[in-house]
């Protein structure tokens, strides 16, 4: 079978084809005729090195099939179906025990501790919500958590427009000062901030901003635009880039490759924690794990956290919480929007 450059998310895979020369042909993975195609066996050596990072999962019900696991960890292929990923792998390497029907895999520990950071975070989250708040027994390894967070830091420039809205009752005009964070005495516990500590919640688009207010039809909203006063360093938990298998000095350095996958899994889990939908029945204690995460980000010198919106139906909504509300300034113009209709998505459960 033959593949083309469009089959791969990172360009480094085609750059590491062996032999590197491409020929005109038909891609067997949905991209039709292409001027540059390679036999799937051009990546057999690299794939065998990738296989070496995993082993058969022996615990019942744990792990995933190899094709779905490497897509979750590396996002190598652009295919949407795991069956195509498995087909590519079988055509490249032939029969392999990790590709056997029904076999599930797990990441090897290499020379690293076998601690599962994702499971540890889940255990810790439950403990600080329901058992031990200030002196938990299952606190995550702070060094590892800090390294993980610092691996996903982006710069937010001053020319980035950010938006914040409030319900405009009785059509009364809002002053820009009314759109800032509440004073400490009125700061209720939120997704990111502990009670009594005001953070500034912002969105990257007016549309996301409107959805985040959870308005009703016919509501009026005052919408303000903010800009950062200086370039800010923010933890990005919305756009988590998978590791590139070839982006290391030695792709056969198993401990380094395993470490990168574990950090990626950890970041994905933390991002999922922050974008969980908020329900009316939620208790203030439900926010404690994400408050801990944001306070840790603040303690290591970051200015805020960027996370995905759980209410914007486009799936592309992005929010930003700033730890210091004074680091962003509201523009003079506050506009008013009227909500004419709402979109409702639902499904049987």
CSV table of C-alpha atoms in Angstrom, one decimal:
chain,number,residue,atom,x,y,z
A,1,UNK,CA,0.0,0.0,0.0
A,2,UNK,CA,1.1,3.6,-0.6
A,3,UNK,CA,0.7,6.7,1.5
A,4,UNK,CA,1.2,10.4,0.8
A,5,UNK,CA,2.2,13.5,2.8
A,6,UNK,CA,-1.5,14.3,3.5
A,7,UNK,CA,-1.7,11.0,5.6
A,8,UNK,CA,0.5,12.5,8.3
A,9,UNK,CA,-0.1,15.3,10.7
A,10,UNK,CA,3.6,16.1,11.4
A,11,UNK,CA,5.7,16.7,8.3
A,12,UNK,CA,8.6,15.0,10.0
A,13,UNK,CA,7.3,11.5,9.1
A,14,UNK,CA,7.6,12.1,5.4
A,15,UNK,CA,11.0,13.7,6.0
A,16,UNK,CA,12.1,10.5,7.7
A,17,UNK,CA,10.8,8.1,5.0
A,18,UNK,CA,13.4,5.5,4.0
A,19,UNK,CA,14.2,5.6,1.2
A,20,UNK,CA,13.3,9.3,1.1
A,21,UNK,CA,12.5,9.4,-2.6
A,22,UNK,CA,8.8,9.8,-3.4
A,23,UNK,CA,7.1,8.7,-6.7
A,24,UNK,CA,3.9,9.6,-8.5
A,25,UNK,CA,1.1,7.3,-7.4
A,26,UNK,CA,-2.3,6.7,-5.9
A,27,UNK,CA,-2.6,7.1,-2.1
A,28,UNK,CA,-4.5,4.1,-0.7
A,29,UNK,CA,-5.8,6.1,2.3
A,30,UNK,CA,-8.3,8.4,0.7
A,31,UNK,CA,-6.1,11.1,-0.8
A,32,UNK,CA,-6.3,9.7,-4.4
A,33,UNK,CA,-3.6,10.6,-6.9
A,34,UNK,CA,-0.6,12.4,-5.6
A,35,UNK,CA,2.8,13.4,-7.0
A,36,UNK,CA,4.5,12.3,-3.9
A,37,UNK,CA,3.7,8.8,-2.5
A,38,UNK,CA,5.7,6.2,-0.6
A,39,UNK,CA,5.2,2.6,0.2
A,40,UNK,CA,4.1,2.2,3.8
A,41,UNK,CA,7.2,0.1,4.4
A,42,UNK,CA,9.2,3.3,4.0
A,43,UNK,CA,8.5,3.8,7.7
A,44,UNK,CA,9.0,0.3,9.0
A,45,UNK,CA,12.1,1.1,11.0
A,46,UNK,CA,10.6,4.2,12.7
A,47,UNK,CA,7.4,2.3,13.4
A,48,UNK,CA,9.3,-0.6,15.1
A,49,UNK,CA,10.9,2.0,17.3
A,50,UNK,CA,7.5,3.4,18.2
A,51,UNK,CA,6.2,-0.1,18.9
A,52,UNK,CA,9.1,-0.5,21.4
A,53,UNK,CA,7.5,2.1,23.7
A,54,UNK,CA,4.4,-0.1,24.4
A,55,UNK,CA,3.6,-3.5,25.8
A,56,UNK,CA,0.6,-5.7,26.1
A,57,UNK,CA,-1.8,-4.6,28.9
A,58,UNK,CA,-2.4,-7.5,31.3
A,59,UNK,CA,-5.0,-5.9,33.5
A,60,UNK,CA,-8.6,-6.7,32.4
A,61,UNK,CA,-10.5,-3.8,31.0
A,62,UNK,CA,-7.5,-1.4,30.9
A,63,UNK,CA,-5.6,0.0,28.0
A,64,UNK,CA,-6.6,0.6,24.4
A,65,UNK,CA,-5.9,-1.1,21.1
A,66,UNK,CA,-2.6,0.0,19.7
A,67,UNK,CA,-3.9,2.0,16.7
A,68,UNK,CA,-6.2,4.1,18.9
A,69,UNK,CA,-3.5,4.5,21.6
A,70,UNK,CA,-0.8,5.9,19.3
A,71,UNK,CA,-3.3,8.3,17.8
A,72,UNK,CA,-4.2,9.5,21.2
A,73,UNK,CA,-0.6,9.8,22.3
A,74,UNK,CA,1.0,11.1,19.0
A,75,UNK,CA,-1.7,12.0,16.5
A,76,UNK,CA,0.6,10.8,13.7
A,77,UNK,CA,-2.1,10.2,11.1
A,78,UNK,CA,-4.8,12.4,9.6
A,79,UNK,CA,-7.2,9.5,9.3
A,80,UNK,CA,-10.4,9.8,11.2
A,81,UNK,CA,-11.0,6.1,11.5
A,82,UNK,CA,-8.8,3.9,13.7
A,83,UNK,CA,-9.4,1.0,11.2
A,84,UNK,CA,-7.3,2.9,8.6
A,85,UNK,CA,-4.6,3.5,11.2
A,86,UNK,CA,-4.5,-0.2,11.9
A,87,UNK,CA,-4.5,-1.0,8.1
A,88,UNK,CA,-1.5,1.3,7.6
A,89,UNK,CA,0.4,-0.3,10.4
A,90,UNK,CA,-0.3,-3.8,9.2
A,91,UNK,CA,0.7,-3.0,5.7
A,92,UNK,CA,3.9,-1.4,7.0
A,93,UNK,CA,5.2,-3.9,9.6
A,94,UNK,CA,3.1,-7.0,8.9
A,95,UNK,CA,1.9,-9.2,11.7
A,96,UNK,CA,2.9,-7.9,15.2
A,97,UNK,CA,1.7,-9.0,18.6
A,98,UNK,CA,0.6,-5.5,19.5
A,99,UNK,CA,-1.7,-5.5,16.4
A,100,UNK,CA,-3.4,-8.8,17.2
A,101,UNK,CA,-7.2,-8.7,17.4
A,102,UNK,CA,-8.4,-7.8,20.9
A,103,UNK,CA,-5.0,-7.0,22.3
A,104,UNK,CA,-4.8,-3.8,24.4
A,105,UNK,CA,-1.6,-2.0,25.1
A,106,UNK,CA,0.0,0.3,27.7
A,107,UNK,CA,3.0,2.6,27.7
A,108,UNK,CA,6.1,1.0,29.1
A,109,UNK,CA,7.6,2.6,32.2
A,110,UNK,CA,11.2,2.4,30.9
A,111,UNK,CA,13.5,3.7,33.6
A,112,UNK,CA,10.8,5.9,35.0
A,113,UNK,CA,8.5,5.4,38.0
A,114,UNK,CA,5.3,3.6,36.9
A,115,UNK,CA,3.1,6.2,38.6
A,116,UNK,CA,0.2,7.1,36.4
A,117,UNK,CA,0.0,10.9,36.7
A,118,UNK,CA,-3.6,11.0,35.3
A,119,UNK,CA,-4.9,8.4,37.8
A,120,UNK,CA,-3.0,10.2,40.6
A,121,UNK,CA,-4.6,13.5,39.7
A,122,UNK,CA,-8.0,11.9,39.7
A,123,UNK,CA,-7.4,10.4,43.1
A,124,UNK,CA,-6.1,13.8,44.4
A,125,UNK,CA,-9.1,15.6,43.0
A,126,UNK,CA,-11.5,13.4,44.8
A,127,UNK,CA,-9.5,13.6,48.1
A,128,UNK,CA,-9.4,17.4,48.3
A,129,UNK,CA,-13.1,17.7,47.4
A,130,UNK,CA,-14.4,15.2,49.9
A,131,UNK,CA,-11.7,14.1,52.4
A,132,UNK,CA,-8.7,16.2,53.1
A,133,UNK,CA,-8.7,19.8,51.9
A,134,UNK,CA,-5.4,21.3,53.1
A,135,UNK,CA,-3.2,18.3,53.9
A,136,UNK,CA,-4.1,15.7,51.3
A,137,UNK,CA,-2.2,12.4,51.4
A,138,UNK,CA,-2.4,11.9,47.6
A,139,UNK,CA,-0.9,15.3,46.5
A,140,UNK,CA,0.6,15.0,43.0
A,141,UNK,CA,4.4,15.2,42.5
A,142,UNK,CA,4.8,19.0,42.4
A,143,UNK,CA,8.0,18.9,40.3
A,144,UNK,CA,6.4,16.8,37.6
A,145,UNK,CA,3.2,18.9,37.6
A,146,UNK,CA,5.2,22.1,37.3
A,147,UNK,CA,7.3,20.7,34.4
A,148,UNK,CA,4.1,19.5,32.7
A,149,UNK,CA,2.5,23.0,33.0
A,150,UNK,CA,5.6,24.8,31.9
A,151,UNK,CA,5.7,22.7,28.7
A,152,UNK,CA,2.4,24.3,27.5
A,153,UNK,CA,3.0,28.0,28.0
A,154,UNK,CA,2.1,30.5,25.3
A,155,UNK,CA,2.5,34.3,25.0
A,156,UNK,CA,-0.6,36.4,24.8
A,157,UNK,CA,0.2,39.7,23.0
A,158,UNK,CA,-1.3,43.1,23.8
A,159,UNK,CA,-3.1,43.3,20.4
A,160,UNK,CA,-5.3,40.3,21.2
A,161,UNK,CA,-8.9,41.4,21.7
A,162,UNK,CA,-10.6,39.7,24.7
A,163,UNK,CA,-14.3,40.0,25.6
A,164,UNK,CA,-16.4,40.0,28.8
A,165,UNK,CA,-20.2,40.3,29.1
A,166,UNK,CA,-22.8,41.1,31.8
A,167,UNK,CA,-26.5,40.9,31.7
A,168,UNK,CA,-27.8,44.5,31.1
A,169,UNK,CA,-30.9,44.7,33.2
A,170,UNK,CA,-33.5,47.4,32.4
A,171,UNK,CA,-31.4,48.5,29.5
A,172,UNK,CA,-29.2,50.7,31.7
A,173,UNK,CA,-25.8,51.7,30.2
A,174,UNK,CA,-22.6,50.2,31.7
A,175,UNK,CA,-19.5,52.0,32.5
A,176,UNK,CA,-16.2,50.1,31.5
A,177,UNK,CA,-15.4,49.9,35.3
A,178,UNK,CA,-18.6,47.8,35.7
A,179,UNK,CA,-17.3,45.0,33.5
A,180,UNK,CA,-14.2,44.2,35.5
A,181,UNK,CA,-13.7,41.5,38.1
A,182,UNK,CA,-15.8,41.8,41.3
A,183,UNK,CA,-14.2,43.1,44.5
A,184,UNK,CA,-12.7,40.5,46.8
A,185,UNK,CA,-15.7,40.6,49.2
A,186,UNK,CA,-18.1,39.6,46.4
A,187,UNK,CA,-15.9,37.1,44.6
A,188,UNK,CA,-17.7,33.8,44.7
A,189,UNK,CA,-15.9,30.5,44.0
A,190,UNK,CA,-15.5,29.9,40.3
A,191,UNK,CA,-14.0,27.3,38.0
A,192,UNK,CA,-10.5,28.9,38.5
A,193,UNK,CA,-10.7,31.2,41.5
A,194,UNK,CA,-11.2,30.4,45.2
A,195,UNK,CA,-13.8,32.3,47.1
A,196,UNK,CA,-12.7,35.8,48.0
A,197,UNK,CA,-9.9,35.9,45.4
A,198,UNK,CA,-11.2,37.7,42.2
A,199,UNK,CA,-9.9,36.6,38.8
A,200,UNK,CA,-10.9,38.1,35.5
A,201,UNK,CA,-12.7,35.7,33.2
A,202,UNK,CA,-12.5,36.6,29.5
A,203,UNK,CA,-13.3,35.1,26.1
A,204,UNK,CA,-11.5,35.2,22.7
A,205,UNK,CA,-14.7,36.0,20.7
A,206,UNK,CA,-17.9,37.9,21.4
A,207,UNK,CA,-19.8,34.7,20.4
A,208,UNK,CA,-18.1,32.6,23.1
A,209,UNK,CA,-18.5,35.5,25.6
A,210,UNK,CA,-22.3,35.5,25.0
A,211,UNK,CA,-22.6,31.7,25.5
A,212,UNK,CA,-20.5,31.9,28.7
A,213,UNK,CA,-23.1,34.2,30.3
A,214,UNK,CA,-25.8,31.6,29.7
A,215,UNK,CA,-28.4,34.1,28.7
A,216,UNK,CA,-32.1,33.6,28.0
A,217,UNK,CA,-33.9,34.7,24.8
A,218,UNK,CA,-34.6,38.5,24.8
A,219,UNK,CA,-31.9,39.2,27.3
A,220,UNK,CA,-29.6,42.2,26.7
A,221,UNK,CA,-25.9,41.9,27.3
A,222,UNK,CA,-23.3,44.6,27.8
A,223,UNK,CA,-20.1,43.4,26.0
A,224,UNK,CA,-16.8,45.0,26.6
A,225,UNK,CA,-13.4,44.5,24.9
A,226,UNK,CA,-10.2,44.1,26.9
A,227,UNK,CA,-6.6,44.1,26.0
A,228,UNK,CA,-3.6,43.0,28.1
A,229,UNK,CA,-1.4,45.8,29.4
A,230,UNK,CA,1.7,43.8,28.5
A,231,UNK,CA,2.6,40.5,26.8
A,232,UNK,CA,1.4,37.7,29.2
A,233,UNK,CA,2.6,34.2,29.8
A,234,UNK,CA,-0.4,31.9,30.0
A,235,UNK,CA,-0.8,28.2,30.5
A,236,UNK,CA,-2.6,26.8,27.3
A,237,UNK,CA,-4.8,23.9,28.2
A,238,UNK,CA,-7.0,24.4,25.1
A,239,UNK,CA,-4.6,23.7,22.3
A,240,UNK,CA,-2.4,20.9,23.5
A,241,UNK,CA,0.0,19.8,20.8
A,242,UNK,CA,1.0,16.1,20.8
A,243,UNK,CA,4.7,15.3,20.9
A,244,UNK,CA,6.5,14.8,17.6
A,245,UNK,CA,8.1,11.4,17.6
A,246,UNK,CA,11.1,12.8,15.7
A,247,UNK,CA,11.5,16.0,17.7
A,248,UNK,CA,14.2,14.5,20.0
A,249,UNK,CA,18.0,14.1,19.6
A,250,UNK,CA,17.6,10.3,19.7
A,251,UNK,CA,14.3,8.7,18.8
A,252,UNK,CA,15.5,5.5,20.4
A,253,UNK,CA,15.9,7.2,23.8
A,254,UNK,CA,13.0,5.3,25.4
A,255,UNK,CA,12.8,7.2,28.7
A,256,UNK,CA,12.7,10.6,27.0
A,257,UNK,CA,10.0,9.4,24.6
A,258,UNK,CA,7.9,7.9,27.4
A,259,UNK,CA,8.3,11.0,29.5
A,260,UNK,CA,7.0,13.1,26.6
A,261,UNK,CA,3.9,10.9,26.2
A,262,UNK,CA,3.2,10.9,29.9
A,263,UNK,CA,3.4,14.7,30.1
A,264,UNK,CA,1.1,15.0,27.1
A,265,UNK,CA,-1.5,12.7,28.7
A,266,UNK,CA,-1.3,14.7,31.9
A,267,UNK,CA,-1.9,18.0,30.1
A,268,UNK,CA,-4.9,16.5,28.2
A,269,UNK,CA,-6.4,15.4,31.5
A,270,UNK,CA,-5.9,18.8,33.1
A,271,UNK,CA,-7.4,20.5,30.1
A,272,UNK,CA,-10.4,18.2,30.3
A,273,UNK,CA,-10.8,19.1,34.0
A,274,UNK,CA,-11.0,22.8,33.2
A,275,UNK,CA,-13.5,22.5,30.4
A,276,UNK,CA,-16.0,20.3,32.3
A,277,UNK,CA,-19.5,21.8,31.9
A,278,UNK,CA,-20.8,23.7,34.9
A,279,UNK,CA,-24.2,22.5,36.1
A,280,UNK,CA,-26.7,24.4,38.3
A,281,UNK,CA,-26.4,21.6,40.8
A,282,UNK,CA,-22.6,22.0,41.1
A,283,UNK,CA,-21.3,22.7,44.6
A,284,UNK,CA,-18.5,25.2,45.3
A,285,UNK,CA,-16.3,22.3,46.4
A,286,UNK,CA,-16.5,20.8,42.9
A,287,UNK,CA,-14.2,23.6,41.7
A,288,UNK,CA,-11.5,22.9,44.2
A,289,UNK,CA,-9.3,20.7,42.0
A,290,UNK,CA,-9.2,23.3,39.2
A,291,UNK,CA,-8.7,26.1,41.7
A,292,UNK,CA,-5.6,24.2,43.0
A,293,UNK,CA,-4.4,23.9,39.4
A,294,UNK,CA,-4.8,27.6,38.7
A,295,UNK,CA,-3.2,28.6,42.0
A,296,UNK,CA,-0.2,26.4,41.2
A,297,UNK,CA,0.1,28.0,37.7
A,298,UNK,CA,0.0,31.4,39.4
A,299,UNK,CA,2.7,30.3,41.9
A,300,UNK,CA,5.2,29.5,39.2
A,301,UNK,CA,4.9,32.9,37.6
A,302,UNK,CA,2.2,32.5,35.0
A,303,UNK,CA,-0.4,35.2,34.3
A,304,UNK,CA,-3.4,33.1,33.5
A,305,UNK,CA,-4.9,30.0,32.0
A,306,UNK,CA,-6.3,29.5,28.5
A,307,UNK,CA,-9.0,26.8,28.3
A,308,UNK,CA,-11.7,25.5,26.0
A,309,UNK,CA,-15.3,26.7,26.4
A,310,UNK,CA,-17.7,24.0,27.4
A,311,UNK,CA,-20.8,25.9,26.3
A,312,UNK,CA,-19.8,27.3,22.9
A,313,UNK,CA,-21.5,24.9,20.4
A,314,UNK,CA,-18.9,25.5,17.7
A,315,UNK,CA,-16.4,23.6,19.8
A,316,UNK,CA,-13.8,26.3,19.0
A,317,UNK,CA,-14.5,28.7,21.8
A,318,UNK,CA,-11.6,29.7,24.0
A,319,UNK,CA,-11.6,31.4,27.4
A,320,UNK,CA,-8.9,33.0,29.4
A,321,UNK,CA,-8.7,33.6,33.2
A,322,UNK,CA,-6.3,36.2,34.4
A,323,UNK,CA,-5.0,35.9,38.0
A,324,UNK,CA,-4.5,39.6,38.3
A,325,UNK,CA,-7.4,41.6,36.9
A,326,UNK,CA,-5.3,44.7,36.7
A,327,UNK,CA,-3.2,43.2,33.9
A,328,UNK,CA,-6.0,43.9,31.3
A,329,UNK,CA,-7.7,47.1,30.6
A,330,UNK,CA,-11.3,47.6,29.4
A,331,UNK,CA,-11.8,49.7,26.2
A,332,UNK,CA,-13.9,52.8,26.5
A,333,UNK,CA,-16.7,51.5,24.3
A,334,UNK,CA,-19.2,49.1,25.9
A,335,UNK,CA,-21.6,47.7,23.4
A,336,UNK,CA,-25.1,46.2,24.0
A,337,UNK,CA,-26.3,43.0,22.3
A,338,UNK,CA,-29.8,41.5,22.3
A,339,UNK,CA,-30.2,37.7,22.4
A,340,UNK,CA,-32.8,36.8,19.8
A,341,UNK,CA,-32.5,33.0,19.9
A,342,UNK,CA,-30.5,30.2,21.4
A,343,UNK,CA,-29.2,27.0,19.9
A,344,UNK,CA,-30.1,23.8,21.8
A,345,UNK,CA,-28.2,20.5,21.2
A,346,UNK,CA,-29.5,17.3,22.8
A,347,UNK,CA,-29.4,13.5,22.6
A,348,UNK,CA,-31.0,10.5,24.1
A,349,UNK,CA,-29.1,8.9,27.0
